[in-house]
Short mmCIF file of C-alpha atoms and ligand atoms in Angstrom, two decimals:
data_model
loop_
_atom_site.label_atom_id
_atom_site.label_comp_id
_atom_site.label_asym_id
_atom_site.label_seq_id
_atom_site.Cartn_x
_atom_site.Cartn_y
_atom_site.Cartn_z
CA UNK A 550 -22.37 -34.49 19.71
CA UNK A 551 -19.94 -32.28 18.27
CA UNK A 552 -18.34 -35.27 16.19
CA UNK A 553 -20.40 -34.91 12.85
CA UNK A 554 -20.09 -31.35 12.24
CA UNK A 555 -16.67 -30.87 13.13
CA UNK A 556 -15.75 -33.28 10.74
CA UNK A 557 -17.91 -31.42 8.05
CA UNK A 558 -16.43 -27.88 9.20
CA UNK A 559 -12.55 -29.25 9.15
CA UNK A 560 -13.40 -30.49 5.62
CA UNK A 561 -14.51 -27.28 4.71
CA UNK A 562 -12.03 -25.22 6.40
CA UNK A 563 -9.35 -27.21 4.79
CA UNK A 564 -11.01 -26.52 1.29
CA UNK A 565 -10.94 -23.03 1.51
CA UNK A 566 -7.36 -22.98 2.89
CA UNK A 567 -7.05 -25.39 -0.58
CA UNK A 568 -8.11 -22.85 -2.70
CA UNK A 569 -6.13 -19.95 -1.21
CA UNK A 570 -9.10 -18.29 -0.15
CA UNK A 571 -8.75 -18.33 3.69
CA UNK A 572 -8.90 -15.01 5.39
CA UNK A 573 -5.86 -14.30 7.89
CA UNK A 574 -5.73 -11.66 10.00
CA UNK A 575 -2.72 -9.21 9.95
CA UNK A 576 -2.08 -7.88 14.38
CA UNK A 577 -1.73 -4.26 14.37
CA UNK A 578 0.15 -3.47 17.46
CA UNK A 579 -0.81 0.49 17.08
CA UNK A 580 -3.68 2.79 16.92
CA UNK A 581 -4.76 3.01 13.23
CA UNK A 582 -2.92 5.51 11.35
CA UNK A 583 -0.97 6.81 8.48
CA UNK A 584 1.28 4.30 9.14
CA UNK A 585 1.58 1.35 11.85
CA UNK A 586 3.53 -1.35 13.29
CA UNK A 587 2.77 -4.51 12.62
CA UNK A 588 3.58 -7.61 14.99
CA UNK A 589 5.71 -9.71 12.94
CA UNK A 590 7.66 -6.68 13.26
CA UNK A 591 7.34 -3.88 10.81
CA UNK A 592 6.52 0.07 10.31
CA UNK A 593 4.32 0.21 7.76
CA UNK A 594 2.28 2.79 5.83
CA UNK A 595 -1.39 1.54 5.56
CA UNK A 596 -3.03 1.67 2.13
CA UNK A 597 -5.90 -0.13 2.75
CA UNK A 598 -7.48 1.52 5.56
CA UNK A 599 -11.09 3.31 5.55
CA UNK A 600 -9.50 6.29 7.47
CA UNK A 601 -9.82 8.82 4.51
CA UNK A 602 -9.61 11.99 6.41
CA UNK A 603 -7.14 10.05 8.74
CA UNK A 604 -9.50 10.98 12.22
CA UNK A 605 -9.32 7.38 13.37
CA UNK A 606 -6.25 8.67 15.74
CA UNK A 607 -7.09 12.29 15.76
CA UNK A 608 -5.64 13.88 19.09
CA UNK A 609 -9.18 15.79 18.75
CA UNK A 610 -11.71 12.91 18.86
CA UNK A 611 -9.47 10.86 20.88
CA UNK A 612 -10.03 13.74 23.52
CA UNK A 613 -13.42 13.87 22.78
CA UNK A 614 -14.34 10.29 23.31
CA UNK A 615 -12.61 10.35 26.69
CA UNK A 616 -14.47 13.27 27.86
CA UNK A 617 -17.86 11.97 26.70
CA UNK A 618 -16.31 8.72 29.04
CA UNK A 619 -16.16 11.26 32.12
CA UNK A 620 -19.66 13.06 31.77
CA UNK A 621 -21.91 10.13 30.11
CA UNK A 622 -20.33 6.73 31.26
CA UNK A 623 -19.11 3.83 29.46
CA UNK A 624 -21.59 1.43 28.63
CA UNK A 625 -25.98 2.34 27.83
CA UNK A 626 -27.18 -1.48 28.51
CA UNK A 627 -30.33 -0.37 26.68
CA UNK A 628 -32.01 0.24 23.31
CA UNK A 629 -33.11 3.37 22.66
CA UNK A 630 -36.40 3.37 23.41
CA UNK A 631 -36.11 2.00 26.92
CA UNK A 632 -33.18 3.65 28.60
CA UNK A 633 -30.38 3.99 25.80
CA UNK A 634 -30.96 7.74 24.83
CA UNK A 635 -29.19 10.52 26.24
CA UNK A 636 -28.86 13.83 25.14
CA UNK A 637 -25.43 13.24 22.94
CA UNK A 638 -27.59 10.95 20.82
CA UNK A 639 -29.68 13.43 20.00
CA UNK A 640 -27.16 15.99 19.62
CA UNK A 641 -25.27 13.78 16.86
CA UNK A 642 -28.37 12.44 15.54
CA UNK A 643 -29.19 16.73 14.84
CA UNK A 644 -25.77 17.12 13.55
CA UNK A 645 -26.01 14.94 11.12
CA UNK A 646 -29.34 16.00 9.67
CA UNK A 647 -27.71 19.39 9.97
CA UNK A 648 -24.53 18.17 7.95
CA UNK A 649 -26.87 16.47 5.20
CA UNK A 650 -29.44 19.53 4.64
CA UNK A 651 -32.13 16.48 6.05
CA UNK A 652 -35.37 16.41 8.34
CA UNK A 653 -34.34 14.01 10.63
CA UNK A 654 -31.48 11.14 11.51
CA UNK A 655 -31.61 7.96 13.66
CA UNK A 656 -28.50 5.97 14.72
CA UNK A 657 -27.80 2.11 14.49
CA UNK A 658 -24.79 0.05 16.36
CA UNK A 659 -23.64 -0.23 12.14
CA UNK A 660 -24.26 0.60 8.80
CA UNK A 661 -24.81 -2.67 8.11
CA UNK A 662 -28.08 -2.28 10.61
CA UNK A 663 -28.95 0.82 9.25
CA UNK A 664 -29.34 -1.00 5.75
CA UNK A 665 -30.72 -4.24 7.07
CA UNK A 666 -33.45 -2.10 9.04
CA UNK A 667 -34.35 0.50 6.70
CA UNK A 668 -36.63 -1.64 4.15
CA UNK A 669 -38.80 -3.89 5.81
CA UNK A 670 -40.96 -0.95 7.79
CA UNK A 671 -41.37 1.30 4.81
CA UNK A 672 -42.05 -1.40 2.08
CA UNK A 673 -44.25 -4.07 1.46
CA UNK A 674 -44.90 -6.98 -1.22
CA UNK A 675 -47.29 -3.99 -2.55
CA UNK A 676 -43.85 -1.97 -3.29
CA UNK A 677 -40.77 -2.78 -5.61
CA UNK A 678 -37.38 -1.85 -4.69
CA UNK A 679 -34.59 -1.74 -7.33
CA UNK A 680 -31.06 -2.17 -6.98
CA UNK A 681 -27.92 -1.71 -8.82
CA UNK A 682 -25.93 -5.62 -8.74
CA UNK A 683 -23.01 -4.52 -6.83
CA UNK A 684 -24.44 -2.51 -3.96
CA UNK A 685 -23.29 -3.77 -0.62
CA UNK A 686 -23.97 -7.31 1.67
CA UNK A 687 -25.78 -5.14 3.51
CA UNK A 688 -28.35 -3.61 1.28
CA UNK A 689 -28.48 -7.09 -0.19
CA UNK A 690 -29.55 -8.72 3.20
CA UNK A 691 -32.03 -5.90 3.94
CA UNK A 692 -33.56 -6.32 0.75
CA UNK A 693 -33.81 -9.86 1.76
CA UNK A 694 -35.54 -9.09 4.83
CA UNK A 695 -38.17 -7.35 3.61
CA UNK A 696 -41.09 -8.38 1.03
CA UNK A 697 -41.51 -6.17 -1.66
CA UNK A 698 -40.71 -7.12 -5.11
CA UNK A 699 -37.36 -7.00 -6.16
CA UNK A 700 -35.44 -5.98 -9.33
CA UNK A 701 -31.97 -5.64 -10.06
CA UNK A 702 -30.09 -3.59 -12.65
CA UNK A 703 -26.99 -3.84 -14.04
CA UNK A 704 -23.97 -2.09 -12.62
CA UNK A 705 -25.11 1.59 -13.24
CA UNK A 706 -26.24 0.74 -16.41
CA UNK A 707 -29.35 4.06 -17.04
CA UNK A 708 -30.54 2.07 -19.37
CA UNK A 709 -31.27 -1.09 -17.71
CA UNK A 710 -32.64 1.07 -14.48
CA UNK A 711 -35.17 2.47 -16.78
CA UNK A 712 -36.43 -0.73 -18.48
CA UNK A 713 -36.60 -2.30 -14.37
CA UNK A 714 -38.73 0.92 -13.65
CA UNK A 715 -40.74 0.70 -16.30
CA UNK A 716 -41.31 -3.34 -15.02
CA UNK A 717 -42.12 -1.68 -11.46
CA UNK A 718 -44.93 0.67 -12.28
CA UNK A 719 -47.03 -2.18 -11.50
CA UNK A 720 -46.09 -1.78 -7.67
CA UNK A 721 -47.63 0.87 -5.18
CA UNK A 722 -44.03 2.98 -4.35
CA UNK A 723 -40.53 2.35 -5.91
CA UNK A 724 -37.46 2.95 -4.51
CA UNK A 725 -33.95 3.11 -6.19
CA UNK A 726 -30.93 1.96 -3.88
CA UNK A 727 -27.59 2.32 -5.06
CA UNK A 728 -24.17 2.79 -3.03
CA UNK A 729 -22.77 6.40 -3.51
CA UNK A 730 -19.04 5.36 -3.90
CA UNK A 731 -18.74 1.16 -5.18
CA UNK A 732 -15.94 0.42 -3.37
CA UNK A 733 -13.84 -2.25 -5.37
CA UNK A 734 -13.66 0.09 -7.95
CA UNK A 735 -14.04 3.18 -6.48
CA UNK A 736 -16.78 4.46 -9.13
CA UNK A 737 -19.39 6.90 -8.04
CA UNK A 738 -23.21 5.79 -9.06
CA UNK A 739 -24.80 8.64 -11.39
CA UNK A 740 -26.64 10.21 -9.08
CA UNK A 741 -28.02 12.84 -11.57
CA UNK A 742 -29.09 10.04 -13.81
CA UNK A 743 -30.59 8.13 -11.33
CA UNK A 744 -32.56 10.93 -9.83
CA UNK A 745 -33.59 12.25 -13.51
CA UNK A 746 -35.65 8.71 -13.60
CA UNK A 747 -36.92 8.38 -10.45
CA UNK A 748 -38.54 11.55 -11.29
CA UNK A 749 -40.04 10.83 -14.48
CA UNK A 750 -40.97 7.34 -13.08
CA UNK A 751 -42.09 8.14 -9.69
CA UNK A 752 -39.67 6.28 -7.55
CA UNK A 753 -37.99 7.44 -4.27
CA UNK A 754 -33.83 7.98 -4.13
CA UNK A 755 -31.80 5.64 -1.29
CA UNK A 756 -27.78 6.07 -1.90
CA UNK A 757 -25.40 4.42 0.82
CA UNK A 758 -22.89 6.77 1.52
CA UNK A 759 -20.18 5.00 3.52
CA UNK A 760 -17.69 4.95 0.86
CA UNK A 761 -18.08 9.09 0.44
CA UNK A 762 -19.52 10.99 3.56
CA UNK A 763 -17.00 13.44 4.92
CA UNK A 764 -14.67 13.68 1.30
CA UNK A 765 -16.96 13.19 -2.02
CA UNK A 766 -18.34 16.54 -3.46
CA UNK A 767 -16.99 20.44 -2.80
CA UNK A 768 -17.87 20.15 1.01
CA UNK A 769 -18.10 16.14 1.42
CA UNK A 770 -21.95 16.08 2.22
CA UNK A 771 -21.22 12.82 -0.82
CA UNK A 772 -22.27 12.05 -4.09
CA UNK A 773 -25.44 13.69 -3.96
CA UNK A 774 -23.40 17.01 -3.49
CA UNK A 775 -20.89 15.71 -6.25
CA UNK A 776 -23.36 15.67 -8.94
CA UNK A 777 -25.72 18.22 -7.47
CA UNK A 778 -28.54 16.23 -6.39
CA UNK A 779 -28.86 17.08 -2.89
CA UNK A 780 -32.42 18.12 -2.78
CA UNK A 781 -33.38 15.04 -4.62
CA UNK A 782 -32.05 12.23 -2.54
CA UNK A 783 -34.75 10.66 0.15
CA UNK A 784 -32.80 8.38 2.39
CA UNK A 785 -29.06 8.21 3.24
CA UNK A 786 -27.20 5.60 4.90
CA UNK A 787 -24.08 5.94 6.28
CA UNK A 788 -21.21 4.80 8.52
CA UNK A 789 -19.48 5.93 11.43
CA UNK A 790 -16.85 3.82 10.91
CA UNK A 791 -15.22 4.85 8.21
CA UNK A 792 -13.83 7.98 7.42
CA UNK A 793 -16.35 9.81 10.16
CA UNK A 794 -13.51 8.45 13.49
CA UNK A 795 -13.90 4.52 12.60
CA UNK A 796 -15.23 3.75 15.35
CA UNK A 797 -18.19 2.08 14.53
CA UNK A 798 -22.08 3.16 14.18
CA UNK A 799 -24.35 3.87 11.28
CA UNK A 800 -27.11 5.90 10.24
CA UNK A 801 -29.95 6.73 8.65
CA UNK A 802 -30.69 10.65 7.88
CA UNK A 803 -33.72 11.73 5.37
CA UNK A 804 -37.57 12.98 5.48
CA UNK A 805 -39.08 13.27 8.86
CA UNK A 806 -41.83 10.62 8.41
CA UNK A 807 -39.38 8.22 7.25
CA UNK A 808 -37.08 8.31 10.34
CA UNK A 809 -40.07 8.45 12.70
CA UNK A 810 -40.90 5.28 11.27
CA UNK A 811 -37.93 3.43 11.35
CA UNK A 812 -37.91 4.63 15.13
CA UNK A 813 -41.33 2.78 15.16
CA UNK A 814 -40.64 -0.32 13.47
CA UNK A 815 -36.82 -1.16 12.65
CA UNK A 816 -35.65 -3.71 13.97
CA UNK A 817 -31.84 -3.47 14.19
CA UNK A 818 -32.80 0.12 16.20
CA UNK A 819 -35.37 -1.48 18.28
CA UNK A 820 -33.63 -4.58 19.39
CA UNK A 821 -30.46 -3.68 19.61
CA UNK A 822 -28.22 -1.75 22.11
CA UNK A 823 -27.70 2.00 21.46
CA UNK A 824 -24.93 3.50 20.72
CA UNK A 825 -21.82 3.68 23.38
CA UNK A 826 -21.23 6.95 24.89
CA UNK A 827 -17.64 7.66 24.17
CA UNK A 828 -18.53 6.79 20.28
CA UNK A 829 -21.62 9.75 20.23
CA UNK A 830 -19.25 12.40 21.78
CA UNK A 831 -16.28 11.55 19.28
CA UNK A 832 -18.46 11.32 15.91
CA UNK A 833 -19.92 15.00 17.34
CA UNK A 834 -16.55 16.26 17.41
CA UNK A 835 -15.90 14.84 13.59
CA UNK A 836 -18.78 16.94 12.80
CA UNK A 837 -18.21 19.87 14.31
CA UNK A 838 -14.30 19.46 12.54
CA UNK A 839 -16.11 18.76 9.18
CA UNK A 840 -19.15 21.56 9.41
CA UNK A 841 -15.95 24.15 9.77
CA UNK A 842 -13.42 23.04 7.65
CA UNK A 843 -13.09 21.24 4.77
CA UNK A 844 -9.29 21.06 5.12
CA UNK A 845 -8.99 17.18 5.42
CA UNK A 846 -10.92 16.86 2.36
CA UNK A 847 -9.04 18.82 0.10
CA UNK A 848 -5.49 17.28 1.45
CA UNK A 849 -7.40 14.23 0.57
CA UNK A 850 -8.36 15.25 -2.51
CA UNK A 851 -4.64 16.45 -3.37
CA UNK A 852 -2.94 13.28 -2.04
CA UNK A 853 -5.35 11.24 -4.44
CA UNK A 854 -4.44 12.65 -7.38
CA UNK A 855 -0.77 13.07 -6.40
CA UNK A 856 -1.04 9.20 -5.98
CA UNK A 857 -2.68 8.62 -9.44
CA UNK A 858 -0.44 10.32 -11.25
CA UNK A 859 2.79 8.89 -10.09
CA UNK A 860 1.54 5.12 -10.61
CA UNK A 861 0.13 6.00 -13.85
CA UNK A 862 3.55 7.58 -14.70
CA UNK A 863 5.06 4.11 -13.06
CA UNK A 864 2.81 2.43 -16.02
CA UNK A 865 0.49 0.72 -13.95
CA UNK A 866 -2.74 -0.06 -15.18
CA UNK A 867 -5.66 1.86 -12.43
CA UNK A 868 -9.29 1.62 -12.44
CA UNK A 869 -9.96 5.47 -13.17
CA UNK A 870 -12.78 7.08 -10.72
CA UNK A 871 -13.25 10.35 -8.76
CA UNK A 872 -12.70 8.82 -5.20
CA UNK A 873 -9.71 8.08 -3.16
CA UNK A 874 -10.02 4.37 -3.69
CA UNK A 875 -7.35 3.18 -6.51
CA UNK A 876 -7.71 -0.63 -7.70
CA UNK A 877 -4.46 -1.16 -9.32
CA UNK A 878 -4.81 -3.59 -11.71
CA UNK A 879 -2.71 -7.08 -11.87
CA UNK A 880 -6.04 -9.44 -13.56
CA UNK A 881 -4.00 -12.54 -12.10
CA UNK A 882 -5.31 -13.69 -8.63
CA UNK A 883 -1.65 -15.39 -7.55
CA UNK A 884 0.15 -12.84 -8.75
CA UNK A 885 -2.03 -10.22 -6.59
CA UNK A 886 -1.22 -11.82 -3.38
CA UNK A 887 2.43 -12.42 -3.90
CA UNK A 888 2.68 -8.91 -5.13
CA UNK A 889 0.89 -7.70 -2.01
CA UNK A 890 3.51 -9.79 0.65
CA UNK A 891 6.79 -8.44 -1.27
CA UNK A 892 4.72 -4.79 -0.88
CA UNK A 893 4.84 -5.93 3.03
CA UNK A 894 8.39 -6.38 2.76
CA UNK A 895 8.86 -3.09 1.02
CA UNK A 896 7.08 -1.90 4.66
CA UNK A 897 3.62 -0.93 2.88
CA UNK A 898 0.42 -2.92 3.68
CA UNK A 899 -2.14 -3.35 1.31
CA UNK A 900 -4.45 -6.14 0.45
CA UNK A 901 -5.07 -7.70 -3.15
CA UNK A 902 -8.29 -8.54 -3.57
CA UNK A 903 -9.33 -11.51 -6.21
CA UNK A 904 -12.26 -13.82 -7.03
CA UNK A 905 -15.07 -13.85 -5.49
CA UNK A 906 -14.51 -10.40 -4.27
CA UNK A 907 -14.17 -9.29 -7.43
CA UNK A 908 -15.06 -11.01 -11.12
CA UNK A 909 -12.91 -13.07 -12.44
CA UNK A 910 -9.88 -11.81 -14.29
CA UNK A 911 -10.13 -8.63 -12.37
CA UNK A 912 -7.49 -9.75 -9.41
CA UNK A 913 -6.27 -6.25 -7.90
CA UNK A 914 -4.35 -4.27 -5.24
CA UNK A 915 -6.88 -1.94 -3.83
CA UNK A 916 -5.40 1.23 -2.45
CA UNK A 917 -7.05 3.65 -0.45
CA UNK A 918 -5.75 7.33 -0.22
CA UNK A 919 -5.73 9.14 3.32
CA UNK A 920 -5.48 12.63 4.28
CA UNK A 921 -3.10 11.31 6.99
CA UNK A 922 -0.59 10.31 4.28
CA UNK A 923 2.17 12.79 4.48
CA UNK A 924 4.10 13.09 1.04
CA UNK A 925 7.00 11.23 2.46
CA UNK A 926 4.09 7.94 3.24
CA UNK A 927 3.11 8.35 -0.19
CA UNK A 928 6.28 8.77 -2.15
CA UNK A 929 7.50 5.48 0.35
CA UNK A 930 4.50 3.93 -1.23
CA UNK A 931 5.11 4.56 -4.93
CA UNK A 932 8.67 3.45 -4.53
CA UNK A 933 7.73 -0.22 -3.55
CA UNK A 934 5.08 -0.30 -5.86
CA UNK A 935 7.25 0.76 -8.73
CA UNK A 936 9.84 -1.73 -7.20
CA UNK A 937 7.84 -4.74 -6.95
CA UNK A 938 5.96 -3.86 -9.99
CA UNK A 939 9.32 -4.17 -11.68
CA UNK A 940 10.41 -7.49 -9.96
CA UNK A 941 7.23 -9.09 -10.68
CA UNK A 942 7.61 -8.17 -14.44
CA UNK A 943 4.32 -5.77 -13.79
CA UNK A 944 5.82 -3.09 -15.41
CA UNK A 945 9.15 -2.57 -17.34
C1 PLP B 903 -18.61 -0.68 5.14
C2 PLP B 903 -19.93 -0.59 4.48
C3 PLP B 903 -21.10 -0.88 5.18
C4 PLP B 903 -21.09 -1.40 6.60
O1 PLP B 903 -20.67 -0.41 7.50
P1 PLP B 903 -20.51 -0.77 9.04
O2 PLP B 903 -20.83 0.48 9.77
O3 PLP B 903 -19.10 -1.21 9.21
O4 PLP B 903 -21.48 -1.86 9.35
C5 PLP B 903 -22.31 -0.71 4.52
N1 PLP B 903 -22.38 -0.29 3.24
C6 PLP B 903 -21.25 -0.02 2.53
C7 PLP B 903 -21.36 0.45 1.11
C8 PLP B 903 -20.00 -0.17 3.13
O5 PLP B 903 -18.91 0.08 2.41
#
């Protein structure tokens, strides 16, 4: 019976592959790092890697993972509310609250969970949520999933989050939902703005942080911290799998009534297996690293600008920001991926991203900054971008 459809999905396949938009999938051979070796044969140094504080590979949460292997097992085969919950869950699921200044945390198998869970028990078609346009798939489908009235604003546009607030009084609660770091341009939302209207109109605070936790603001509690907001922010979301190991996990961390709730009713947390073992005992260690240090952050920090400045210098054209993601602008999607396969040559792997995934005209090489990046990494880096950018008549 297979006949119809696979006609119809060849078709399709081929159309995609016709319009240059089919996905391939580069084989790391390596453990994610600074730099890796690829299997067509390459070292390379990754610039397009979520591993910001560069503790993917971390001898320290390596170890950690392996002893949480030895004392708490391998696998849960459970949700959390049957058999899945051992004490490291709620160890981590303390730490974070502790690391955030929050009530209370719960833990998902992803972000994307925690954000597809977190409406539908709190909000009803009674309630109104508004969100900026570009906030994540995820936020998107959990806004989906859930039936309280939406409205959008523009692209943190104050103005137009007011005038969408104002339209919401009608509803019973409001919530704003914005991601904390936007990550195709690497803009931070205005968290101070945002918060200064939900105040005067009465609306709760949700910011995704999975672009920022562990490196955005003084200590890396995020944006909140960045713009000094901390207190005013109700619900969090955030990744594991990013810059906190990259493993993989999300969570959830705000008031205590909220996460009780979402213990009660979510349904990516009740209907889903909990979290592996070796994962919890890692992303404790990240915190503990984090709560003492913030070391990684501020090599971070450095490397960023260090990075800016010398491709700016270069005369490329960057999307400016305050976070460690640098869109480096080409506006031509052809030239973008051309430019990114001589970069491979040039032993440095990073992706350029065009149409859909961004608008039109706004065809990029994203770069993402790690504290893993030694000088040497990054300097290797800004000499094949400054020699492709030359080749491909980017630059002069
Ligand atoms: C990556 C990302 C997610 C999804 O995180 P996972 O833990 O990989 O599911 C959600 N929101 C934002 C803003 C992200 O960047």
């Amino acid at each position: 019976m297979y006949g119809i459809i696979h006609e119809y999905l060849s078709r399709e396949l081929a159309a995609i592959e016709e319009n240059g938009l089919l996905k391939r999938e580069r084989i790391i051979t390596t453990p994610q790092g600074a730099n890796v070796h690829v299997s067509s044969g390459e070292d390379v140094v990754i610039m397009c890697a979520n591993n910001y504080l560069g503790l993917s590979s971390h001898p320290e949460v390596v170890q950690a993972a392996k002893d949480a292997l030895d004392t708490h097992g391998f696998g849960m085969s459970s949700v959390r509310f049957i058999c899945g919950t051992q004490d490291i869950h709620k160890t981590l699921e303390r730490k974070i609250a502790e690391f955030y200044g929050t009530e209370d945390t719960i833990l998902y198998a992803a972000a994307f969970d925690a954000n597809g869970g977190v409406f539908e028990p709190l909000f009803s078609d009674q309630d109104a949520i508004i969100s900026d346009e570009l906030n994540h798939a995820s936020i998107i489908d959990g806004i989906r999933l859930c039936k309280a009235q939406r409205y959008r604003y523009k692209h943190s546009n104050m103005e137009d989050l007011e005038e969408q607030l104002k339209a919401a009084q009608a509803q019973r609660f409001r919530i704003i939902v914005t991601d904390g770091v936007f990550s195709m341009d690497g803009d931070l939302a205005k968290m101070d703005e945002i918060c200064a209207l939900a105040n005067k109109y009465d609306a709760l605070v949700m910011t995704d942080e999975c672009h920022s936790a562990g490196f955005i603001g003084k200590t890396g509690r995020g944006v909140p911290e960045h713009f000094g907001v901390m207190d005013q922010v109700d619900i969090i979301t955030g990744t594991l799998g990013k810059a906190l190991g990259g493993a993989m996990g999300g969570y959830t961390t705000g008031k205590k009534e909220i996460i009780e709730m979402l213990r009660q009713r979510s349904r990516p947390y009740l209907f889903s297996n909990s979290l592996a073992p070796s994962i919890v005992g890692a992303s404790i260690k990240v915190f503990d690293l984090l709560s003492k240090t913030t070391e990684l952050r501020d090599r971070l920090e450095e490397n960023t600008l260090y990075f800016k400045a010398k491709i700016k210098e270069a005369g490329f054209d960057i999307k400016p920001g305050d976070s460690p993601i640098v869109p480096i602008m080409l506006y031509d999607a052809a030239l973008s991926q051309q430019f990114a396969n001589e970069l491979l040559q040039e032993g440095v792997y990073a992706i350029g991203f065009f149409y859909p995934v961004v608008a039109k005209g706004q065809a990029r090489i994203r770069t993402q900054i790690s504290a893993a990046h030694t000088r040497g990494d990054l300097d290797k880096a800004i000499a094949a971008f400054i020699k492709v950018g030359k080749n491909l008549k980017v630059i002069e």
